[in-house]
XYZ file of C-alpha atoms in Angstrom:
146
model
C 23.391 -4.455 5.696
C 20.573 -4.453 7.772
C 18.148 -7.070 7.533
C 14.943 -8.121 9.103
C 13.948 -11.779 9.416
C 10.572 -11.889 7.524
C 9.590 -16.023 7.222
C 10.960 -19.220 5.755
C 11.387 -20.335 2.135
C 9.097 -22.863 3.047
C 6.402 -20.639 4.095
C 5.965 -18.808 0.684
C 3.727 -21.130 -1.530
C 4.601 -22.305 -4.601
C 1.242 -20.331 -5.701
C -0.502 -17.593 -3.871
C 2.308 -15.500 -2.432
C 3.224 -14.406 1.152
C 1.795 -11.201 2.223
C 3.414 -8.631 4.886
C 3.086 -5.069 5.082
C 6.251 -2.606 5.287
C 6.558 1.254 6.624
C 7.511 3.459 4.020
C 10.069 6.286 4.727
C 6.969 8.648 5.034
C 5.064 6.569 7.374
C 2.476 5.087 5.021
C 2.071 1.301 5.359
C 2.302 -0.948 2.070
C 1.955 -4.298 1.653
C 4.393 -6.620 -0.265
C 3.981 -9.925 -1.972
C 6.911 -12.799 -1.601
C 6.621 -15.235 -4.982
C 8.151 -17.783 -5.502
C 10.436 -18.083 -8.192
C 12.190 -21.450 -9.810
C 15.238 -19.997 -8.698
C 14.350 -18.276 -5.611
C 11.956 -15.609 -3.830
C 11.147 -12.084 -5.173
C 9.400 -9.368 -3.195
C 6.930 -6.802 -5.103
C 4.632 -4.229 -3.571
C 1.132 -5.432 -3.811
C -0.441 -2.749 -6.263
C -1.237 -2.766 -10.116
C 0.316 -0.414 -12.418
C -2.575 0.735 -13.772
C -4.734 1.386 -11.007
C -2.554 1.602 -7.931
C -5.179 0.901 -5.408
C -6.139 -2.452 -7.225
C -4.351 -5.158 -5.059
C -2.297 -8.212 -7.084
C -2.750 -10.157 -3.550
C -5.949 -10.764 -2.369
C -6.997 -12.451 1.281
C -8.456 -15.534 0.676
C -7.255 -15.865 -2.866
C -3.423 -15.223 -2.934
C -1.733 -14.022 -5.875
C -3.138 -15.235 -9.077
C 0.244 -16.943 -11.128
C 0.006 -18.105 -14.800
C 2.585 -19.258 -16.905
C 5.363 -17.391 -14.476
C 3.164 -14.504 -14.315
C 1.521 -12.271 -11.734
C -2.055 -11.888 -13.336
C -3.780 -7.979 -12.080
C -7.445 -9.851 -10.759
C -9.370 -6.486 -12.364
C -7.432 -6.391 -15.978
C -6.045 -9.639 -16.644
C -2.479 -7.625 -17.291
C 0.296 -9.978 -16.648
C 3.333 -9.242 -15.032
C 6.385 -11.160 -15.278
C 7.147 -12.578 -11.603
C 10.658 -12.686 -12.241
C 11.045 -8.924 -13.578
C 7.916 -7.473 -12.701
C 7.163 -5.910 -16.275
C 4.287 -6.099 -18.205
C 3.639 -6.377 -21.669
C -0.044 -7.089 -22.355
C -3.319 -5.072 -20.985
C -3.823 -2.097 -19.727
C -0.776 -2.047 -17.497
C 1.382 -3.056 -20.684
C 5.044 -1.354 -20.302
C 4.842 -1.010 -16.949
C 6.882 -2.584 -14.287
C 5.840 -3.306 -10.484
C 7.711 -2.392 -7.690
C 10.474 -4.251 -6.395
C 11.346 -4.610 -2.581
C 14.984 -6.181 -1.587
C 14.579 -9.264 -0.058
C 17.625 -11.941 0.444
C 17.228 -15.912 1.263
C 19.640 -17.579 2.955
C 20.152 -20.634 4.758
C 16.180 -21.400 4.061
C 15.233 -17.889 5.429
C 13.841 -14.865 3.824
C 15.148 -11.587 5.059
C 14.014 -7.801 4.243
C 17.138 -6.096 2.775
C 15.321 -3.006 1.213
C 16.947 0.266 2.841
C 13.457 2.526 1.798
C 10.914 0.707 3.978
C 10.656 -1.574 7.359
C 9.008 -4.581 8.171
C 5.840 -3.570 10.183
C 3.884 -6.913 10.383
C 3.176 -10.211 8.937
C 0.153 -10.130 6.794
C -2.229 -7.344 5.023
C -2.329 -3.786 5.987
C -5.668 -3.481 7.709
C -5.028 -6.409 10.019
C -2.635 -5.594 12.816
C -2.596 -8.342 15.894
C -4.820 -6.908 18.827
C -6.503 -4.480 16.237
C -9.651 -6.216 15.161
C -11.871 -2.724 15.033
C -14.744 -4.729 15.577
C -15.945 -3.545 18.810
C -17.233 -6.659 19.977
C -14.210 -7.307 22.768
C -16.816 -8.552 25.528
C -18.062 -11.655 23.112
C -16.372 -14.822 22.245
C -14.262 -15.146 19.051
C -16.688 -17.387 16.171
C -14.848 -20.790 15.784
C -18.026 -21.771 13.226
C -16.705 -22.841 9.731
C -19.979 -22.304 8.011
C -20.351 -19.314 6.037
C -23.746 -18.059 3.900
């Protein structure tokens, strides 16, 4: 079975998840979040079933987890992190879209035939493509925020 190395198990935090971007068969990019369970790692496409433009993993926050569930930050629906099923809120009766991954010897591999790995991180952040048009200026190293 073809597989692509994504990351190490150690890089998937106990809370928050690990985000990557895959390419769908139609060429579109889709974010996938890896979530650590007590007995392994599971991967879900990064959108709420109630509102597909609502991301479950948000940059700077990660995936909000509560009592073994992934919480939709907009509606509060909670998806079981192990099964993806939701039985409450506006997404009740729906299930997250799983992406097949395999864990072997401390590494996480993408093993889903329907998608291919594109890059680590969010779909809109591709190495070398910062779209800020400030290529002649140095990058900021400030840790100040206003």
